[in-house]
PDB file of C-alpha atoms in Angstrom:
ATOM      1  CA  UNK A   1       0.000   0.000   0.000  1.00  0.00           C
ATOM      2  CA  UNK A   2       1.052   3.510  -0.607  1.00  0.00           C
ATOM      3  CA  UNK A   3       0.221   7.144  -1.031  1.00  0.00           C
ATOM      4  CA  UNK A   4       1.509  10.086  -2.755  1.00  0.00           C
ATOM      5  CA  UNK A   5       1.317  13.677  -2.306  1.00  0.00           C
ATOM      6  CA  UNK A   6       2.572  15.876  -5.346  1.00  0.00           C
ATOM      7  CA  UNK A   7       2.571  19.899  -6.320  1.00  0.00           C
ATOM      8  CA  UNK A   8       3.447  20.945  -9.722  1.00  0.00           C
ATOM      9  CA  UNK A   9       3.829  25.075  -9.881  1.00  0.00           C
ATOM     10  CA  UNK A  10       3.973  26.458 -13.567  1.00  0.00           C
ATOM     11  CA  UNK A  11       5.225  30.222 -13.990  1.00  0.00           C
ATOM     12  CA  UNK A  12       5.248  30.938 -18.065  1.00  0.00           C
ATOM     13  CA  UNK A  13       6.854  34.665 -18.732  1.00  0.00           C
ATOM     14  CA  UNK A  14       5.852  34.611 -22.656  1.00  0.00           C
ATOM     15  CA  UNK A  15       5.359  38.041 -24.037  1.00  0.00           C
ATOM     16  CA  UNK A  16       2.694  35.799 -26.596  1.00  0.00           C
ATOM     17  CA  UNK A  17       0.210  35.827 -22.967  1.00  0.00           C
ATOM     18  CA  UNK A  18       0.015  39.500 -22.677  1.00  0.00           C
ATOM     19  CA  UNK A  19       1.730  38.620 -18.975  1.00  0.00           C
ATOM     20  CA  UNK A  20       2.778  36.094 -16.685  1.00  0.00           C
ATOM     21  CA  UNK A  21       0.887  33.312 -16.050  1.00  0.00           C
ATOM     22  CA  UNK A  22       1.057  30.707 -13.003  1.00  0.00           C
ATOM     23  CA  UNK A  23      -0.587  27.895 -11.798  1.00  0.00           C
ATOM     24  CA  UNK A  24      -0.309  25.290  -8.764  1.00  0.00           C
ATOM     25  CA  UNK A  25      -1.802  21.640  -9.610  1.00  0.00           C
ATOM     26  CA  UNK A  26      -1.873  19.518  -6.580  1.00  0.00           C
ATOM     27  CA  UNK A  27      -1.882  15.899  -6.629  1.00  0.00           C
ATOM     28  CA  UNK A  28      -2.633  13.319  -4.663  1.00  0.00           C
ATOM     29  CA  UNK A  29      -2.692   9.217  -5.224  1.00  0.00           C
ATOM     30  CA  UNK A  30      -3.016   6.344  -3.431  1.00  0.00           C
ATOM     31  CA  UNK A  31      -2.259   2.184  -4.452  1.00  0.00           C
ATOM     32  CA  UNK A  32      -2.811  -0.793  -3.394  1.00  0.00           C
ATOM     33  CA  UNK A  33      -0.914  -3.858  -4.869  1.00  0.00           C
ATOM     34  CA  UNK A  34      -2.360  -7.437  -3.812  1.00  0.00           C
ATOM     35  CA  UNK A  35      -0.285 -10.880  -5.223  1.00  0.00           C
ATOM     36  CA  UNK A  36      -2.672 -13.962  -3.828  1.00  0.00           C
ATOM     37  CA  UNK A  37       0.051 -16.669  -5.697  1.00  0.00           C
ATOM     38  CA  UNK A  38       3.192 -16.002  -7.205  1.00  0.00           C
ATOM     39  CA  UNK A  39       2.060 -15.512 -10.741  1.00  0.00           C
ATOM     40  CA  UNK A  40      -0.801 -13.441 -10.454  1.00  0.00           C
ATOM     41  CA  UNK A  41      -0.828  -9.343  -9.003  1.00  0.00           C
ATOM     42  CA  UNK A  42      -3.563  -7.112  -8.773  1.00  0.00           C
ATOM     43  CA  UNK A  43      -3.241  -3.295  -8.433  1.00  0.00           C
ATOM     44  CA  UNK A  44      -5.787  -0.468  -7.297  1.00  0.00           C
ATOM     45  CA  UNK A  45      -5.290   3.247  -8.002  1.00  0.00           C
ATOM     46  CA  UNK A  46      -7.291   6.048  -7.260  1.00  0.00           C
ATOM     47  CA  UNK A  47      -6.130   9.233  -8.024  1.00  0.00           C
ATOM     48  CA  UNK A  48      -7.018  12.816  -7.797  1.00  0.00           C
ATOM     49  CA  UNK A  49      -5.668  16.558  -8.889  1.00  0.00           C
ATOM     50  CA  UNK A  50      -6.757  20.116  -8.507  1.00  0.00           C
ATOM     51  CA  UNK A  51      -5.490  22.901 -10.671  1.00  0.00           C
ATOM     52  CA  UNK A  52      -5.979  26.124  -9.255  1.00  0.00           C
ATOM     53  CA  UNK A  53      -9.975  25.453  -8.047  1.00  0.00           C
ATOM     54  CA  UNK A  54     -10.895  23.511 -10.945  1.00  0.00           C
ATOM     55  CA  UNK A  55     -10.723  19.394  -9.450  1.00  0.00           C
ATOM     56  CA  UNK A  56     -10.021  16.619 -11.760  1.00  0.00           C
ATOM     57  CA  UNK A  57     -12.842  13.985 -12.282  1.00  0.00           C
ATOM     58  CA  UNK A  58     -12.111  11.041  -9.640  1.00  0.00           C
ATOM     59  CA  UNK A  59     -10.132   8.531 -11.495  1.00  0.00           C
ATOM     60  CA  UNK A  60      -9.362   5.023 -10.542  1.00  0.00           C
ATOM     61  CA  UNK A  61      -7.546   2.075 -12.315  1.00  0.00           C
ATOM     62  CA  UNK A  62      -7.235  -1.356 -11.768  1.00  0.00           C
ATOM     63  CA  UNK A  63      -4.156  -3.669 -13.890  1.00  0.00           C
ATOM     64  CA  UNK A  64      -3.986  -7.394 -13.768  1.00  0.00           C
ATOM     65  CA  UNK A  65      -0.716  -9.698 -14.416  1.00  0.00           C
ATOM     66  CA  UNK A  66      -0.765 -13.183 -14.876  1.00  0.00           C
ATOM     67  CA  UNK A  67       3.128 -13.738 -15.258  1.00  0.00           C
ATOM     68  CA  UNK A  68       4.673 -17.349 -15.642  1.00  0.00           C
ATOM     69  CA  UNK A  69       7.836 -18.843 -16.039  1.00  0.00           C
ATOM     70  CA  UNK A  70       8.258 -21.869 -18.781  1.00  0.00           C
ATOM     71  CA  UNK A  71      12.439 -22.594 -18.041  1.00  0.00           C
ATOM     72  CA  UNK A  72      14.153 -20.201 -19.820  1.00  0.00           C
ATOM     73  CA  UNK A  73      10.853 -18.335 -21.504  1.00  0.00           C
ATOM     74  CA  UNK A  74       8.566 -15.855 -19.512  1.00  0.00           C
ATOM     75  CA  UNK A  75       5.031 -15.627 -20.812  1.00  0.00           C
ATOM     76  CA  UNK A  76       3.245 -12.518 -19.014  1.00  0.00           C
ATOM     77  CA  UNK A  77      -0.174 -11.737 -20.031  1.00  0.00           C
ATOM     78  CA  UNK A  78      -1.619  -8.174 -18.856  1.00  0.00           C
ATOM     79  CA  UNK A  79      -5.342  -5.958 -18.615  1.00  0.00           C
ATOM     80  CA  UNK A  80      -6.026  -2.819 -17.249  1.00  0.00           C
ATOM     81  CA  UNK A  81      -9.189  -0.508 -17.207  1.00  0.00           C
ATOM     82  CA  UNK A  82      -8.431   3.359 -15.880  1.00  0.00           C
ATOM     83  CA  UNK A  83     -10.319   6.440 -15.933  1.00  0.00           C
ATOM     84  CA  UNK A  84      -7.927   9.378 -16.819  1.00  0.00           C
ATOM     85  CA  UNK A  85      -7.924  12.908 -17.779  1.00  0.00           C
ATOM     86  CA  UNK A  86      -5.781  15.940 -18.846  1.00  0.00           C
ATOM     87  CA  UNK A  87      -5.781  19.438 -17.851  1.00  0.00           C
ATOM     88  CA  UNK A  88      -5.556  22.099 -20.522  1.00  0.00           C
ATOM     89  CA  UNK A  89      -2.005  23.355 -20.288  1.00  0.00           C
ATOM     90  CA  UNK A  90      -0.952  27.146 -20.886  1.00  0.00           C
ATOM     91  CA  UNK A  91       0.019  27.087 -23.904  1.00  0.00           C
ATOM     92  CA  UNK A  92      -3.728  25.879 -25.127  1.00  0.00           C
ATOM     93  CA  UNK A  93      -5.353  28.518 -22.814  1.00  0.00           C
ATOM     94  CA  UNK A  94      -3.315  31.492 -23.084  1.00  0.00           C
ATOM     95  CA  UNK A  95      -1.125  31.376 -26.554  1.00  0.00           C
ATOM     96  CA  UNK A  96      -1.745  34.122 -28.660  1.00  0.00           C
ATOM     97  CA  UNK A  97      -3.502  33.735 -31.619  1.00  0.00           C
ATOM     98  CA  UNK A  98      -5.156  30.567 -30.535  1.00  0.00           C
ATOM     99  CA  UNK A  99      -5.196  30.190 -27.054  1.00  0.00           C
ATOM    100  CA  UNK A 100      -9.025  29.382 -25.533  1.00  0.00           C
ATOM    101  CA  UNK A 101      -9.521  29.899 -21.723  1.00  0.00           C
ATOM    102  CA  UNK A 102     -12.714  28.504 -22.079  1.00  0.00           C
ATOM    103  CA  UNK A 103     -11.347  24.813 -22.838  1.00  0.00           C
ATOM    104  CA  UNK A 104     -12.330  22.260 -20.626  1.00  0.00           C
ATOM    105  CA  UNK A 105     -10.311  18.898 -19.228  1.00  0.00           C
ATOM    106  CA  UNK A 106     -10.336  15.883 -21.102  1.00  0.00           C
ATOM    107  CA  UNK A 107     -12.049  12.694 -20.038  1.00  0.00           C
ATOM    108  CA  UNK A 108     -11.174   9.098 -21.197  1.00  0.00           C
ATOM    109  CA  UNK A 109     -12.022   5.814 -20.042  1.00  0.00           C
ATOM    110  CA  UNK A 110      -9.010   3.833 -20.985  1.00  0.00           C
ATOM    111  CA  UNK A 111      -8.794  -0.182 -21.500  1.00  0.00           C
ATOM    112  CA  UNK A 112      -5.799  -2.564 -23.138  1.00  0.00           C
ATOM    113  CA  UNK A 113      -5.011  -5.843 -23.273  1.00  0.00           C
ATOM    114  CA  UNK A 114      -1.850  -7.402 -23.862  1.00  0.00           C
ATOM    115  CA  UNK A 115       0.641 -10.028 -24.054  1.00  0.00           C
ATOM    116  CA  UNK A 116       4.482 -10.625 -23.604  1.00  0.00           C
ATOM    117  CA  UNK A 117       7.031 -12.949 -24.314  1.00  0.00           C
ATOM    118  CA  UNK A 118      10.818 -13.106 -23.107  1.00  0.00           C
ATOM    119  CA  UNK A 119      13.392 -15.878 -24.041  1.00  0.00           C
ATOM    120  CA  UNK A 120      15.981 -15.082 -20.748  1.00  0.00           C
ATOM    121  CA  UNK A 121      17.667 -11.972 -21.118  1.00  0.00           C
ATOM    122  CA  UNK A 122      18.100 -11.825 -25.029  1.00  0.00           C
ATOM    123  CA  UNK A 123      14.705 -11.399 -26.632  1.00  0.00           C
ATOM    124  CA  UNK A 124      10.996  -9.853 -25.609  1.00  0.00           C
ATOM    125  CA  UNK A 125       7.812  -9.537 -28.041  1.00  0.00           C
ATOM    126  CA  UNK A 126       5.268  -7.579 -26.735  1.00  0.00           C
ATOM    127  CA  UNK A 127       1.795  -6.961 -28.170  1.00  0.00           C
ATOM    128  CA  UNK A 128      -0.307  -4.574 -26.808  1.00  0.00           C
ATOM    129  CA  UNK A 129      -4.317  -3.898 -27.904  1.00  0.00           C
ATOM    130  CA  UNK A 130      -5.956  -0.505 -26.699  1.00  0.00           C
ATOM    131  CA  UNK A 131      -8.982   1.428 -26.762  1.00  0.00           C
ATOM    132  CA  UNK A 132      -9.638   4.855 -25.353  1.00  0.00           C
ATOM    133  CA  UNK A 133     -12.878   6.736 -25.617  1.00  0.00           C
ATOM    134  CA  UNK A 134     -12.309  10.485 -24.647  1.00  0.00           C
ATOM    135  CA  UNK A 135     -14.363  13.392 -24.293  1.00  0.00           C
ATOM    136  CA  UNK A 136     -13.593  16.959 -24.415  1.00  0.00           C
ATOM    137  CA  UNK A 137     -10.326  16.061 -26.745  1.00  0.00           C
ATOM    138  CA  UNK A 138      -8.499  18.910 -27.496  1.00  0.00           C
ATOM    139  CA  UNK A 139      -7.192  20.028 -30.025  1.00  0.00           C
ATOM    140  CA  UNK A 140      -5.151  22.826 -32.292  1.00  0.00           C
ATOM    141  CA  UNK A 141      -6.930  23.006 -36.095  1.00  0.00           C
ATOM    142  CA  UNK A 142      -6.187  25.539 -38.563  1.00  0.00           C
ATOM    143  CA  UNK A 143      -8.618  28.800 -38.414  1.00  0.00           C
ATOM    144  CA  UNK A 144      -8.096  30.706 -41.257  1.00  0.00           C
ATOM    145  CA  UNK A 145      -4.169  31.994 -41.346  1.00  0.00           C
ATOM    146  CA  UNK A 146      -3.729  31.389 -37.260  1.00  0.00           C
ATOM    147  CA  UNK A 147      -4.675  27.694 -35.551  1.00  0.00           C
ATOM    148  CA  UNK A 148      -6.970  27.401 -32.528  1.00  0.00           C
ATOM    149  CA  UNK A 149      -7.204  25.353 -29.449  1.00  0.00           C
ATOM    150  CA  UNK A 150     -10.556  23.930 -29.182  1.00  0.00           C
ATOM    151  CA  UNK A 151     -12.395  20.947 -27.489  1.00  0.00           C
ATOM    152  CA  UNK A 152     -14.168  18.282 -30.033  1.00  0.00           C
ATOM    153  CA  UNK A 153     -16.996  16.522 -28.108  1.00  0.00           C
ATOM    154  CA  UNK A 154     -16.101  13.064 -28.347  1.00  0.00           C
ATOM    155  CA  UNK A 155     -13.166  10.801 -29.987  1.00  0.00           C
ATOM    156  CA  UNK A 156     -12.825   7.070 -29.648  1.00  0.00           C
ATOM    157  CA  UNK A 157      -9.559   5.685 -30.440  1.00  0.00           C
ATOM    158  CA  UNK A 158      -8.339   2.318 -30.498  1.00  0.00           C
ATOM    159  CA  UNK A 159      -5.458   0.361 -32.320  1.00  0.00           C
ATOM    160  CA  UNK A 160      -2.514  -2.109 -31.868  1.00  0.00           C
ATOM    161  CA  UNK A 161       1.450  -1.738 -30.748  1.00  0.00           C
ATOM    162  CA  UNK A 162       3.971  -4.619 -31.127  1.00  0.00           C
ATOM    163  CA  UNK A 163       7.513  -4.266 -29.589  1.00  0.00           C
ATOM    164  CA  UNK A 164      10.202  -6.469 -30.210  1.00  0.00           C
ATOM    165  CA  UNK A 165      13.714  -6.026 -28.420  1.00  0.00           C
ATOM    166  CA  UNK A 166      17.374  -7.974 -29.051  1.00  0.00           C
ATOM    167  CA  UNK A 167      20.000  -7.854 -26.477  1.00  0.00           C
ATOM    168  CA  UNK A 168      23.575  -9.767 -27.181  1.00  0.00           C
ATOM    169  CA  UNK A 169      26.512  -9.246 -25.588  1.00  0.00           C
ATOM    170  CA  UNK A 170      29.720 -11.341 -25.510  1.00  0.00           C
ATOM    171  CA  UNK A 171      33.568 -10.125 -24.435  1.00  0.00           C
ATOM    172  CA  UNK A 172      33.732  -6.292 -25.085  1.00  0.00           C
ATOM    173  CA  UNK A 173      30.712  -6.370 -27.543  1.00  0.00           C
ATOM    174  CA  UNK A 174      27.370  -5.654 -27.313  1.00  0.00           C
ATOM    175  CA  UNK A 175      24.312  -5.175 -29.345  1.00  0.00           C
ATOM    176  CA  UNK A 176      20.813  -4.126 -28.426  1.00  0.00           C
ATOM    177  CA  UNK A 177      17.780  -3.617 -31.678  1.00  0.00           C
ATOM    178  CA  UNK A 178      14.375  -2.562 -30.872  1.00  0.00           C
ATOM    179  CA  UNK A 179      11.715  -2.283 -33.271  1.00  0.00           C
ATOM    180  CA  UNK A 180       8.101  -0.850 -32.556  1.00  0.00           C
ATOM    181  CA  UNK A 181       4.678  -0.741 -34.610  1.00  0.00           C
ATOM    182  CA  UNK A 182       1.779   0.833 -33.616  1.00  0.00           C
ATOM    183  CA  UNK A 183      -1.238   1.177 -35.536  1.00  0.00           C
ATOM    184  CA  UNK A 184      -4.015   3.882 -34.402  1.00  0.00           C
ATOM    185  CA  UNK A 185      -7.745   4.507 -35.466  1.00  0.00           C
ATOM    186  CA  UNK A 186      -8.865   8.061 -33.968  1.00  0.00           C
ATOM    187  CA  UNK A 187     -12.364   8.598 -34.856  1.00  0.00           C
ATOM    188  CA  UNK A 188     -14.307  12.089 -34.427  1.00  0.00           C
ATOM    189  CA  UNK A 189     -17.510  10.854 -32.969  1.00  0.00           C
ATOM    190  CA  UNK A 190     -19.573  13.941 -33.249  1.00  0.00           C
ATOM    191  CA  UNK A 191     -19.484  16.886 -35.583  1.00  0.00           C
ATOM    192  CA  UNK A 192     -18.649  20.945 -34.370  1.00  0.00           C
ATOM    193  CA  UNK A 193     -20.998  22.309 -36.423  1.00  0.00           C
ATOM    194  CA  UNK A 194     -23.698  21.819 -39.301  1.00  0.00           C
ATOM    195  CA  UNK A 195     -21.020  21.808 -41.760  1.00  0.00           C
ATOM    196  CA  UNK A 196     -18.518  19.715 -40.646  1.00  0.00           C
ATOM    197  CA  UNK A 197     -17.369  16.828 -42.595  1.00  0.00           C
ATOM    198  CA  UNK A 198     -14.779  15.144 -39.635  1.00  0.00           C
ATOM    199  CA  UNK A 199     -17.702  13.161 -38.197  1.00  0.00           C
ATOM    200  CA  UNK A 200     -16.914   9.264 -38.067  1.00  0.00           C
ATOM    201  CA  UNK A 201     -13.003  10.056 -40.241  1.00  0.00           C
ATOM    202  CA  UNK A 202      -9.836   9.853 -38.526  1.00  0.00           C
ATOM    203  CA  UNK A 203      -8.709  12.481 -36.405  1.00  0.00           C
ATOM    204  CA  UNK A 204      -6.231  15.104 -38.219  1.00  0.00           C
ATOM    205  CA  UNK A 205      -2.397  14.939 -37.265  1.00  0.00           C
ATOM    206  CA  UNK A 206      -2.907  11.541 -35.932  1.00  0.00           C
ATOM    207  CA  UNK A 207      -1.066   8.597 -38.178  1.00  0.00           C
ATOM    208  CA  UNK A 208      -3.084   5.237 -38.823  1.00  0.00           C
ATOM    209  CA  UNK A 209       0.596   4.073 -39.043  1.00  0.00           C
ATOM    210  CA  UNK A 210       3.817   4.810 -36.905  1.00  0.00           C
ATOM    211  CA  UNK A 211       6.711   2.097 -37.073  1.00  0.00           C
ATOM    212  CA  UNK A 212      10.016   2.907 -35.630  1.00  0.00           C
ATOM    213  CA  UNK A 213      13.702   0.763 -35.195  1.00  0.00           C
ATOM    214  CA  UNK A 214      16.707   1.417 -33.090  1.00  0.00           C
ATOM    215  CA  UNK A 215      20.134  -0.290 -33.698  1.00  0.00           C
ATOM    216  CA  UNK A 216      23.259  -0.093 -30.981  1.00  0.00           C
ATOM    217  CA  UNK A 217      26.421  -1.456 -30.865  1.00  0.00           C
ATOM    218  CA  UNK A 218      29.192  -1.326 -28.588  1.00  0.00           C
ATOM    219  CA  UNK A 219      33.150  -2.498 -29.094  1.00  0.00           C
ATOM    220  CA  UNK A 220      35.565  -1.238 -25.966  1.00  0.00           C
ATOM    221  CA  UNK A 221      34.967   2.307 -25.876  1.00  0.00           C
ATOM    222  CA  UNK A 222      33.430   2.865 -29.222  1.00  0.00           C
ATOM    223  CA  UNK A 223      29.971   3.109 -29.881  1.00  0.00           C
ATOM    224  CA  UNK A 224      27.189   3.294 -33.354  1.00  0.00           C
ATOM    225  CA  UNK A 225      23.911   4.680 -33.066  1.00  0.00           C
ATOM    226  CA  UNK A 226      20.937   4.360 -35.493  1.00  0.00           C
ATOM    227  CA  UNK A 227      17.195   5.459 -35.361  1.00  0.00           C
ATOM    228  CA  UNK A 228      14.459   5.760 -37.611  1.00  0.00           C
TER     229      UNK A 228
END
């Protein structure tokens, strides 16, 4: 069991706000973590935040492992449900053009299921399947010449991301190659207005497809770097 007490204070001096801006979020979360055998834990979080005297929506989660070990292999297989949510931050209220200081929190209800697979300390597959619904998403679209911050009413995303990591090392060498996919439908659910053609299409800005690799390699002191 265990509790945490957090303060975040912001202080933006950007001439774009017309002045100084501040703001003192205060957080507080508590957990609970129960493991009835060895291969199964359960974990309970409830969280809660207030920024300046607007309070966050009360916002629990609960994640489930199921983790075994077949001799040399690990097979883990994970759910969670959460309730979550996002204050606005300054840059969305107060930027000029754009900014909206009538912009309210987002909402989500978040849920993913997954599964991973580690041969000892060498190689790990992960695949991970999500869904999100969210309400009051916000968002930055283009408004004639300037962009503005605005909330869309509600957005359901959902999608799949597979991770695969390679670790080697042997004498003064060592390699390590990670590789990720991730695909990602984000649907408007509801139009702005009478004319708005986003309804039930894919969110702007936000990829169907995102795939990225990562090579390293090590010899004494020397080292080689790649991403893409």
């Amino acid at each position: 069991f265990e509790t945490q007490v957090g303060f975040d204070f912001e202080r933006a001096i950007v001439p774009s706000y017309g002045n100084n801006k501040i703001r003192l979020i205060t957080k507080l979360s508590t957990g609970v973590q129960y493991q009835p055998i060895q291969e199964i834990s359960l974990r309970l979080n409830l969280r809660e935040q207030l920024a300046d005297k607007s309070f966050s929506p009360f916002s629990p989660s609960l994640n489930f492992v199921f983790a075994k070990r077949l001799k040399q292999n690990m097979v883990s297989v994970f759910t969670s449900v959460s309730r979550n949510f996002r204050f606005p931050t300054l840059n969305d209220l107060y930027w000029v053009p754009g900014g909206n200081q009538n912009l309210k929190m987002e909402k989500s209800w978040d849920e993913e299921l997954g599964m991973r697979y580690q041969f000892k300390s060498n190689f790990s597959l992960k695949a991970t399947g999500f869904c999100k619904y969210v309400t009051n998403w916000i968002q930055w679209t283009p408004d004639g010449a300037n962009w503005q911050a605005q909330n869309l009413k509600r957005v359901l995303t959902s999608g799949v991301e597979i991770t695969a990591n390679y670790f080697y090392t042997k004498n003064q060498y060592e390699v390590m190659l990670s590789a990720n996919y991730t695909f990602t439908a984000a649907t408007n659910l509801d139009a702005i207005f009478d004319s708005d053609q986003s309804k039930y299409k894919q969110l702007i800005y936000v990829p169907y497809h995102v795939a990225n690799a990562n090579l390293y390699f090590e010899f004494k002191n020397y080292f080689f770097r790649a991403v893409n």
